[in-house]
């Protein structure tokens, strides 16, 4: 899996006899098994690479470079190894709630340490050996993101659907004690790991000390495709309010409820300063507050004489619609009338209980916006689309939506400043 696919031009490797098709075996005598080994052992300024050519002959290559600079090798696979899949059967697993017939890759469940360190994915620690734990410490893989859910071993076994899941708590303690920084996630399920169970989890995480950097409390997400799965209750407004107040009562500055809980509870979002450096954005924690803050900063920079960008429309999830409407009102106070419509898209594909914009599909956009007053362009957020693609989760493309609605689409980045630019016609 560590076969070299290409060599970056003008890189240190490009000035050597290394060629595509060679396999990287060792750096400075250390075996290279995956991308973490490669990145860690290639950090030094002087390197001796051991490679095997396609014909089986060995190559020894010396490289001099600035410390920390990239060698310039690109491999057949990103991780130079097979990804580790999930060994759990979580009672709330979102992938188990997907409808049939979607793209095959959407049903793959990863639980890979390397993706946690390199891309911020959350792992459960249930598929790691003692060697894996030692490797995290040896390579100083910090921070990593861990799906904790509960600090009660038996309850964790139940929630993760894995009789060995409780052992992951001991692994968590080992990592923290070794100085590894951890960001934690708790998917909160009413009557399972909320209430008194959540109190105990928070107390035990506090006891682990300052290497627990942040903890998100996220409401369980339930789709309409749950045939044969465990019965779970969604959060209502009363339970959301109770949970937010419960978490806030600990006052540790590391526990953060997802935006969705504040909105369901009818509470205002915390101020910008509350979220520190926004360590839990990917879990929907502080995402709307950051968006509003970015919008307000961009608004303050723009001259009041700017001309609103004509008649347009905005499509978003149910959760964000009121916030975007209020931002438009704020902009109108500075620039005059802004002729727009905000459409909150009901999620018929996954079910009405799913309210975030990132799970709105192209089909729902088309079905609910066809024949509506859309103006001269439609604004949609980038997170409706698959990463790096112009495709929605239901395989409908942006071009399909443009053709069906007969209107150009402006894709807005997850950035309040870009939203204002789009509103003003940019």
CSV table of C-alpha atoms in Angstrom, one decimal:
chain,number,residue,atom,x,y,z
A,1,UNK,CA,0.0,0.0,0.0
A,2,UNK,CA,3.0,2.3,0.2
A,3,UNK,CA,3.6,2.3,-3.5
A,4,UNK,CA,4.6,5.7,-4.8
A,5,UNK,CA,2.1,7.1,-7.3
A,6,UNK,CA,3.8,10.4,-8.2
A,7,UNK,CA,6.5,12.8,-7.1
A,8,UNK,CA,5.9,16.5,-6.6
A,9,UNK,CA,7.9,18.7,-9.0
A,10,UNK,CA,10.8,20.6,-7.5
A,11,UNK,CA,10.5,18.6,-4.2
A,12,UNK,CA,13.5,17.0,-2.5
A,13,UNK,CA,12.4,13.6,-3.8
A,14,UNK,CA,12.3,14.9,-7.4
A,15,UNK,CA,16.1,15.4,-7.4
A,16,UNK,CA,16.7,11.7,-6.7
A,17,UNK,CA,16.4,8.3,-8.4
A,18,UNK,CA,13.0,7.7,-6.8
A,19,UNK,CA,10.4,6.8,-9.4
A,20,UNK,CA,6.6,6.1,-9.5
A,21,UNK,CA,6.0,2.5,-8.8
A,22,UNK,CA,8.8,2.2,-6.1
A,23,UNK,CA,7.6,1.1,-2.7
A,24,UNK,CA,8.9,2.9,0.4
A,25,UNK,CA,10.0,0.5,3.1
A,26,UNK,CA,12.0,2.4,5.7
A,27,UNK,CA,13.2,5.8,6.6
A,28,UNK,CA,16.3,6.0,8.8
A,29,UNK,CA,15.9,2.3,9.5
A,30,UNK,CA,12.2,2.7,10.7
A,31,UNK,CA,9.6,0.6,9.0
A,32,UNK,CA,7.0,2.7,7.2
A,33,UNK,CA,3.6,1.0,7.5
A,34,UNK,CA,1.2,3.9,6.9
A,35,UNK,CA,0.9,7.7,6.5
A,36,UNK,CA,1.6,8.4,10.2
A,37,UNK,CA,4.9,6.5,10.1
A,38,UNK,CA,5.7,8.4,6.9
A,39,UNK,CA,5.0,11.8,8.3
A,40,UNK,CA,6.6,11.2,11.7
A,41,UNK,CA,9.8,9.6,10.4
A,42,UNK,CA,10.3,12.0,7.5
A,43,UNK,CA,10.4,15.1,9.7
A,44,UNK,CA,14.2,15.2,10.2
A,45,UNK,CA,16.4,17.2,7.9
A,46,UNK,CA,18.7,14.2,6.9
A,47,UNK,CA,17.0,11.0,5.7
A,48,UNK,CA,18.0,7.6,4.4
A,49,UNK,CA,15.2,6.0,2.4
A,50,UNK,CA,15.0,2.3,1.6
A,51,UNK,CA,12.8,1.6,-1.4
A,52,UNK,CA,12.0,-1.4,-3.6
A,53,UNK,CA,11.7,-0.9,-7.3
A,54,UNK,CA,9.0,-2.8,-9.3
A,55,UNK,CA,11.6,-5.3,-10.4
A,56,UNK,CA,12.5,-6.1,-6.8
A,57,UNK,CA,15.8,-4.3,-6.6
A,58,UNK,CA,16.5,-2.2,-3.5
A,59,UNK,CA,17.2,1.5,-3.7
A,60,UNK,CA,19.0,3.5,-1.0
A,61,UNK,CA,18.3,7.3,-1.3
A,62,UNK,CA,19.7,10.1,0.9
A,63,UNK,CA,17.7,13.3,1.2
A,64,UNK,CA,18.6,16.6,2.7
A,65,UNK,CA,15.8,19.1,3.4
A,66,UNK,CA,14.7,21.7,5.9
A,67,UNK,CA,13.4,20.0,9.1
A,68,UNK,CA,9.7,19.4,8.8
A,69,UNK,CA,9.6,20.0,5.1
A,70,UNK,CA,7.7,17.4,2.9
A,71,UNK,CA,9.7,15.0,0.9
A,72,UNK,CA,7.3,15.3,-2.0
A,73,UNK,CA,6.0,11.7,-2.4
A,74,UNK,CA,2.4,10.9,-3.2
A,75,UNK,CA,1.2,7.3,-2.7
A,76,UNK,CA,-1.5,5.1,-4.2
A,77,UNK,CA,-3.7,5.6,-1.2
A,78,UNK,CA,-3.9,8.5,1.3
A,79,UNK,CA,-3.3,6.3,4.3
A,80,UNK,CA,-0.8,3.9,2.7
A,81,UNK,CA,-2.8,1.2,4.3
A,82,UNK,CA,-6.4,-0.1,4.5
A,83,UNK,CA,-8.8,1.9,6.6
A,84,UNK,CA,-10.0,0.5,9.9
A,85,UNK,CA,-13.8,0.0,9.9
A,86,UNK,CA,-16.1,0.3,12.9
A,87,UNK,CA,-16.6,-2.8,15.1
A,88,UNK,CA,-19.6,-1.4,16.9
A,89,UNK,CA,-23.4,-1.5,16.4
A,90,UNK,CA,-24.3,1.8,18.1
A,91,UNK,CA,-28.0,2.1,19.0
A,92,UNK,CA,-28.0,5.6,17.4
A,93,UNK,CA,-25.8,5.0,14.4
A,94,UNK,CA,-26.8,7.4,11.6
A,95,UNK,CA,-25.5,5.2,8.8
A,96,UNK,CA,-27.8,2.4,9.9
A,97,UNK,CA,-30.7,4.9,9.4
A,98,UNK,CA,-29.9,5.6,5.8
A,99,UNK,CA,-32.4,4.5,3.2
A,100,UNK,CA,-31.4,1.8,0.7
A,101,UNK,CA,-30.1,2.6,-2.8
A,102,UNK,CA,-27.7,5.3,-1.9
A,103,UNK,CA,-24.0,5.4,-3.1
A,104,UNK,CA,-22.2,2.4,-1.6
A,105,UNK,CA,-19.5,4.6,0.0
A,106,UNK,CA,-22.1,6.2,2.3
A,107,UNK,CA,-22.7,3.0,4.1
A,108,UNK,CA,-19.0,2.5,5.1
A,109,UNK,CA,-18.3,3.1,8.8
A,110,UNK,CA,-14.8,4.1,9.6
A,111,UNK,CA,-13.3,4.1,13.0
A,112,UNK,CA,-9.7,4.8,12.2
A,113,UNK,CA,-7.2,6.4,14.5
A,114,UNK,CA,-5.3,8.0,11.6
A,115,UNK,CA,-8.4,9.8,10.3
A,116,UNK,CA,-9.0,11.1,13.8
A,117,UNK,CA,-5.5,12.7,14.0
A,118,UNK,CA,-5.3,13.8,10.4
A,119,UNK,CA,-8.9,14.8,9.5
A,120,UNK,CA,-10.6,15.2,12.9
A,121,UNK,CA,-12.9,12.2,12.6
A,122,UNK,CA,-14.2,10.7,15.9
A,123,UNK,CA,-13.1,7.2,17.0
A,124,UNK,CA,-14.4,5.0,19.7
A,125,UNK,CA,-11.1,3.3,20.8
A,126,UNK,CA,-12.8,-0.1,20.6
A,127,UNK,CA,-10.7,-1.5,17.7
A,128,UNK,CA,-7.3,-0.5,19.1
A,129,UNK,CA,-4.7,-2.9,20.4
A,130,UNK,CA,-2.3,-2.2,23.2
A,131,UNK,CA,0.3,-1.6,20.4
A,132,UNK,CA,-2.0,1.0,18.8
A,133,UNK,CA,-2.3,2.8,22.1
A,134,UNK,CA,1.5,2.7,22.7
A,135,UNK,CA,1.9,4.0,19.1
A,136,UNK,CA,-0.3,7.0,19.8
A,137,UNK,CA,1.9,7.9,22.7
A,138,UNK,CA,5.2,7.2,20.9
A,139,UNK,CA,4.3,9.3,17.9
A,140,UNK,CA,2.6,12.0,20.0
A,141,UNK,CA,-0.6,11.9,18.0
A,142,UNK,CA,-2.4,14.8,19.7
A,143,UNK,CA,-5.1,15.9,19.7
A,144,UNK,CA,-7.4,13.0,18.8
A,145,UNK,CA,-11.1,13.0,18.9
A,146,UNK,CA,-13.0,10.3,20.8
A,147,UNK,CA,-16.7,9.3,20.8
A,148,UNK,CA,-17.2,8.7,24.6
A,149,UNK,CA,-21.0,8.8,25.0
A,150,UNK,CA,-20.7,7.6,28.6
A,151,UNK,CA,-18.0,6.8,31.2
A,152,UNK,CA,-20.0,3.9,32.6
A,153,UNK,CA,-18.4,0.7,31.1
A,154,UNK,CA,-21.6,-1.4,31.1
A,155,UNK,CA,-23.7,1.5,29.6
A,156,UNK,CA,-21.0,2.0,27.0
A,157,UNK,CA,-21.2,-1.6,26.0
A,158,UNK,CA,-24.9,-1.2,25.5
A,159,UNK,CA,-24.8,2.1,23.6
A,160,UNK,CA,-22.0,1.0,21.3
A,161,UNK,CA,-23.4,-2.5,20.8
A,162,UNK,CA,-20.1,-4.0,21.6
A,163,UNK,CA,-19.4,-6.1,24.7
A,164,UNK,CA,-15.8,-4.8,24.8
A,165,UNK,CA,-16.7,-1.1,24.4
A,166,UNK,CA,-16.3,-0.4,28.1
A,167,UNK,CA,-12.6,-1.2,27.9
A,168,UNK,CA,-12.2,1.9,25.7
A,169,UNK,CA,-12.6,4.0,28.9
A,170,UNK,CA,-9.4,2.5,30.3
A,171,UNK,CA,-7.7,3.3,27.0
A,172,UNK,CA,-8.9,6.9,27.2
A,173,UNK,CA,-7.4,7.2,30.7
A,174,UNK,CA,-4.1,5.8,29.5
A,175,UNK,CA,-3.9,8.4,26.7
A,176,UNK,CA,-4.8,11.3,28.9
A,177,UNK,CA,-2.3,10.2,31.5
A,178,UNK,CA,0.4,10.1,28.8
A,179,UNK,CA,-0.3,13.7,27.9
A,180,UNK,CA,-2.4,13.2,24.8
A,181,UNK,CA,-5.0,15.9,24.3
A,182,UNK,CA,-8.5,14.6,23.7
A,183,UNK,CA,-11.6,16.2,22.3
A,184,UNK,CA,-14.7,14.2,23.3
A,185,UNK,CA,-18.2,13.7,21.9
A,186,UNK,CA,-21.3,12.6,23.7
A,187,UNK,CA,-24.3,11.7,21.5
A,188,UNK,CA,-27.0,12.2,24.0
A,189,UNK,CA,-30.0,9.8,23.9
A,190,UNK,CA,-33.0,10.6,26.1
A,191,UNK,CA,-33.6,8.1,28.9
A,192,UNK,CA,-30.3,6.3,28.1
A,193,UNK,CA,-27.3,8.5,28.7
A,194,UNK,CA,-28.8,11.8,29.7
A,195,UNK,CA,-29.9,13.0,33.1
A,196,UNK,CA,-28.0,11.4,36.0
A,197,UNK,CA,-25.9,9.3,33.6
A,198,UNK,CA,-24.7,12.5,31.9
A,199,UNK,CA,-23.9,14.0,35.2
A,200,UNK,CA,-21.6,11.0,36.0
A,201,UNK,CA,-20.0,11.1,32.6
A,202,UNK,CA,-19.2,14.8,33.0
A,203,UNK,CA,-17.8,14.4,36.5
A,204,UNK,CA,-15.5,11.5,35.4
A,205,UNK,CA,-14.3,13.5,32.4
A,206,UNK,CA,-13.5,16.5,34.7
A,207,UNK,CA,-11.5,14.1,37.0
A,208,UNK,CA,-9.3,13.1,34.1
A,209,UNK,CA,-7.8,16.6,34.1
A,210,UNK,CA,-6.8,19.3,31.6
A,211,UNK,CA,-5.9,17.0,28.7
A,212,UNK,CA,-9.6,16.7,28.1
A,213,UNK,CA,-9.7,19.7,25.9
A,214,UNK,CA,-13.4,19.9,25.0
A,215,UNK,CA,-16.6,17.8,25.2
A,216,UNK,CA,-19.6,18.2,22.9
A,217,UNK,CA,-23.1,17.2,23.9
A,218,UNK,CA,-25.0,16.5,20.7
A,219,UNK,CA,-28.7,15.4,20.5
A,220,UNK,CA,-29.3,12.0,18.9
A,221,UNK,CA,-30.2,12.3,15.2
A,222,UNK,CA,-33.1,10.2,14.1
A,223,UNK,CA,-34.3,9.6,10.6
A,224,UNK,CA,-37.5,8.0,9.4
A,225,UNK,CA,-35.6,4.9,8.2
A,226,UNK,CA,-35.4,3.0,11.5
A,227,UNK,CA,-37.2,-0.2,10.8
A,228,UNK,CA,-35.8,-3.0,13.0
A,229,UNK,CA,-33.6,-0.6,15.0
A,230,UNK,CA,-33.8,0.2,18.7
A,231,UNK,CA,-36.6,2.5,19.8
A,232,UNK,CA,-35.1,5.9,20.6
A,233,UNK,CA,-36.8,9.2,21.7
A,234,UNK,CA,-35.9,12.5,20.1
A,235,UNK,CA,-35.2,15.6,22.2
A,236,UNK,CA,-38.2,17.8,22.8
A,237,UNK,CA,-38.0,21.4,24.0
A,238,UNK,CA,-38.4,20.6,27.7
A,239,UNK,CA,-35.6,17.9,27.7
A,240,UNK,CA,-33.4,20.1,25.6
A,241,UNK,CA,-33.7,23.0,28.1
A,242,UNK,CA,-33.0,20.7,31.0
A,243,UNK,CA,-29.9,19.3,29.3
A,244,UNK,CA,-28.5,22.7,28.4
A,245,UNK,CA,-29.0,23.9,32.0
A,246,UNK,CA,-27.5,20.7,33.3
A,247,UNK,CA,-24.3,21.0,31.2
A,248,UNK,CA,-23.9,24.7,31.9
A,249,UNK,CA,-24.1,24.1,35.6
A,250,UNK,CA,-20.7,22.5,35.6
A,251,UNK,CA,-19.1,25.7,34.3
A,252,UNK,CA,-15.8,24.1,33.4
A,253,UNK,CA,-15.4,25.9,30.0
A,254,UNK,CA,-14.9,22.6,28.2
A,255,UNK,CA,-18.4,21.3,27.9
A,256,UNK,CA,-20.5,22.6,25.0
A,257,UNK,CA,-24.0,21.8,23.9
A,258,UNK,CA,-24.7,21.6,20.2
A,259,UNK,CA,-26.5,24.6,18.6
A,260,UNK,CA,-29.5,22.3,18.0
A,261,UNK,CA,-30.1,21.9,21.8
A,262,UNK,CA,-30.2,25.7,22.3
A,263,UNK,CA,-32.6,26.2,19.4
A,264,UNK,CA,-34.9,23.3,20.5
A,265,UNK,CA,-34.8,24.8,24.1
A,266,UNK,CA,-35.8,28.2,22.8
A,267,UNK,CA,-32.6,29.7,24.3
A,268,UNK,CA,-30.4,32.4,22.7
A,269,UNK,CA,-27.0,31.1,21.5
A,270,UNK,CA,-24.0,31.8,23.8
A,271,UNK,CA,-21.7,34.7,22.9
A,272,UNK,CA,-18.7,34.4,20.7
A,273,UNK,CA,-16.3,34.3,23.6
A,274,UNK,CA,-18.0,31.2,25.2
A,275,UNK,CA,-16.8,28.9,22.5
A,276,UNK,CA,-13.0,29.7,23.0
A,277,UNK,CA,-11.4,28.6,19.7
A,278,UNK,CA,-14.4,26.6,18.5
A,279,UNK,CA,-12.9,23.2,19.1
A,280,UNK,CA,-16.2,21.4,18.3
A,281,UNK,CA,-17.5,23.0,15.1
A,282,UNK,CA,-17.8,19.8,13.2
A,283,UNK,CA,-20.3,18.6,15.8
A,284,UNK,CA,-22.5,21.6,15.2
A,285,UNK,CA,-21.2,23.4,18.4
A,286,UNK,CA,-21.0,27.1,17.9
A,287,UNK,CA,-21.4,26.9,14.1
A,288,UNK,CA,-24.2,29.4,14.0
A,289,UNK,CA,-22.6,31.8,16.5
A,290,UNK,CA,-19.4,31.8,14.4
A,291,UNK,CA,-21.4,32.4,11.2
A,292,UNK,CA,-23.2,35.3,12.8
A,293,UNK,CA,-19.9,36.8,14.1
A,294,UNK,CA,-18.3,36.5,10.7
A,295,UNK,CA,-21.4,38.1,9.1
A,296,UNK,CA,-21.3,41.0,11.5
A,297,UNK,CA,-17.5,41.6,11.0
A,298,UNK,CA,-18.0,41.7,7.2
A,299,UNK,CA,-21.0,44.0,7.6
A,300,UNK,CA,-18.9,46.5,9.6
A,301,UNK,CA,-16.3,46.5,6.9
A,302,UNK,CA,-18.6,47.1,4.0
A,303,UNK,CA,-19.6,50.7,3.2
A,304,UNK,CA,-23.2,51.6,3.7
A,305,UNK,CA,-23.7,52.7,0.1
A,306,UNK,CA,-23.5,49.1,-1.2
A,307,UNK,CA,-26.3,48.1,-3.5
A,308,UNK,CA,-28.3,45.0,-2.5
A,309,UNK,CA,-28.0,42.2,-5.0
A,310,UNK,CA,-31.4,42.2,-6.6
A,311,UNK,CA,-34.2,39.7,-6.0
A,312,UNK,CA,-33.0,36.4,-4.8
A,313,UNK,CA,-33.8,33.4,-2.6
A,314,UNK,CA,-32.1,31.3,0.1
A,315,UNK,CA,-32.6,27.6,0.8
A,316,UNK,CA,-31.5,26.2,4.1
A,317,UNK,CA,-32.5,23.6,6.7
A,318,UNK,CA,-35.3,24.2,9.2
A,319,UNK,CA,-32.8,24.8,12.0
A,320,UNK,CA,-31.0,27.8,10.4
A,321,UNK,CA,-33.9,29.5,8.7
A,322,UNK,CA,-34.8,32.0,11.4
A,323,UNK,CA,-31.2,33.0,11.9
A,324,UNK,CA,-30.6,33.7,8.3
A,325,UNK,CA,-33.9,35.7,8.2
A,326,UNK,CA,-32.7,37.8,11.1
A,327,UNK,CA,-29.3,38.4,9.4
A,328,UNK,CA,-31.1,39.7,6.3
A,329,UNK,CA,-33.0,42.1,8.4
A,330,UNK,CA,-29.8,43.3,9.9
A,331,UNK,CA,-28.3,43.9,6.5
A,332,UNK,CA,-31.5,45.7,5.4
A,333,UNK,CA,-31.1,48.1,8.2
A,334,UNK,CA,-27.8,49.2,6.7
A,335,UNK,CA,-28.4,48.8,3.0
A,336,UNK,CA,-32.1,49.4,2.6
A,337,UNK,CA,-34.6,47.0,1.2
A,338,UNK,CA,-33.2,43.5,0.4
A,339,UNK,CA,-35.6,41.7,-1.8
A,340,UNK,CA,-35.3,38.1,-0.8
A,341,UNK,CA,-37.1,34.9,0.4
A,342,UNK,CA,-35.7,32.4,2.9
A,343,UNK,CA,-37.1,28.9,2.3
A,344,UNK,CA,-36.7,26.4,5.1
A,345,UNK,CA,-36.5,23.0,3.4
A,346,UNK,CA,-38.4,20.2,5.1
A,347,UNK,CA,-36.4,17.0,5.1
A,348,UNK,CA,-38.7,14.5,3.4
A,349,UNK,CA,-35.7,12.3,2.4
A,350,UNK,CA,-34.5,11.5,5.9
A,351,UNK,CA,-37.6,12.6,7.8
A,352,UNK,CA,-38.9,15.8,9.4
A,353,UNK,CA,-36.9,15.3,12.6
A,354,UNK,CA,-33.7,16.0,10.6
A,355,UNK,CA,-33.5,19.8,10.5
A,356,UNK,CA,-29.8,20.6,9.7
A,357,UNK,CA,-28.9,22.1,6.3
A,358,UNK,CA,-26.1,19.6,5.7
A,359,UNK,CA,-28.6,16.8,5.2
A,360,UNK,CA,-30.9,18.6,2.8
A,361,UNK,CA,-31.1,16.7,-0.5
A,362,UNK,CA,-31.3,17.9,-4.1
A,363,UNK,CA,-34.6,16.2,-4.5
A,364,UNK,CA,-36.2,18.0,-1.6
A,365,UNK,CA,-34.9,21.3,-2.9
A,366,UNK,CA,-36.5,20.7,-6.3
A,367,UNK,CA,-39.8,19.4,-5.0
A,368,UNK,CA,-40.3,22.2,-2.5
A,369,UNK,CA,-39.0,25.1,-4.5
A,370,UNK,CA,-40.5,24.4,-7.9
A,371,UNK,CA,-43.0,27.1,-8.8
A,372,UNK,CA,-41.9,29.3,-5.9
A,373,UNK,CA,-40.8,33.0,-6.3
A,374,UNK,CA,-37.0,32.4,-6.4
A,375,UNK,CA,-35.9,35.7,-8.0
A,376,UNK,CA,-32.8,35.8,-10.1
A,377,UNK,CA,-30.6,33.4,-8.2
A,378,UNK,CA,-30.7,30.8,-5.4
A,379,UNK,CA,-28.3,30.7,-2.5
A,380,UNK,CA,-27.5,27.3,-0.9
A,381,UNK,CA,-24.8,26.4,1.7
A,382,UNK,CA,-21.8,24.4,0.8
A,383,UNK,CA,-22.5,21.8,3.4
A,384,UNK,CA,-25.5,20.5,1.5
A,385,UNK,CA,-23.0,19.1,-1.0
A,386,UNK,CA,-20.5,16.2,-0.6
A,387,UNK,CA,-17.0,17.3,0.2
A,388,UNK,CA,-15.3,18.5,-2.9
A,389,UNK,CA,-18.2,17.7,-5.2
A,390,UNK,CA,-21.3,19.4,-6.6
A,391,UNK,CA,-23.5,16.4,-5.6
A,392,UNK,CA,-26.2,16.2,-2.9
A,393,UNK,CA,-26.5,13.1,-0.7
A,394,UNK,CA,-29.2,11.7,-2.9
A,395,UNK,CA,-26.9,11.9,-6.0
A,396,UNK,CA,-28.8,14.8,-7.4
A,397,UNK,CA,-26.3,17.3,-8.8
A,398,UNK,CA,-26.2,21.1,-8.6
A,399,UNK,CA,-26.7,21.1,-12.4
A,400,UNK,CA,-29.9,19.0,-12.0
A,401,UNK,CA,-31.3,21.6,-9.5
A,402,UNK,CA,-30.4,24.5,-11.8
A,403,UNK,CA,-32.1,22.8,-14.8
A,404,UNK,CA,-35.2,21.8,-12.8
A,405,UNK,CA,-35.7,25.3,-11.2
A,406,UNK,CA,-34.5,27.3,-14.1
A,407,UNK,CA,-32.3,29.6,-11.9
A,408,UNK,CA,-28.6,30.0,-11.3
A,409,UNK,CA,-27.3,28.8,-7.9
A,410,UNK,CA,-24.7,30.6,-5.8
A,411,UNK,CA,-23.0,28.1,-3.4
A,412,UNK,CA,-22.2,29.9,-0.2
A,413,UNK,CA,-19.2,28.8,1.9
A,414,UNK,CA,-19.7,28.0,5.6
A,415,UNK,CA,-18.7,31.5,6.3
A,416,UNK,CA,-20.9,34.4,7.4
A,417,UNK,CA,-18.7,36.8,5.4
A,418,UNK,CA,-19.3,34.9,2.2
A,419,UNK,CA,-23.0,34.9,3.0
A,420,UNK,CA,-23.1,38.7,3.1
A,421,UNK,CA,-21.1,38.9,-0.1
A,422,UNK,CA,-23.6,36.6,-1.8
A,423,UNK,CA,-26.6,38.6,-0.4
A,424,UNK,CA,-25.0,41.7,-2.0
A,425,UNK,CA,-24.6,40.1,-5.3
A,426,UNK,CA,-21.0,38.9,-5.0
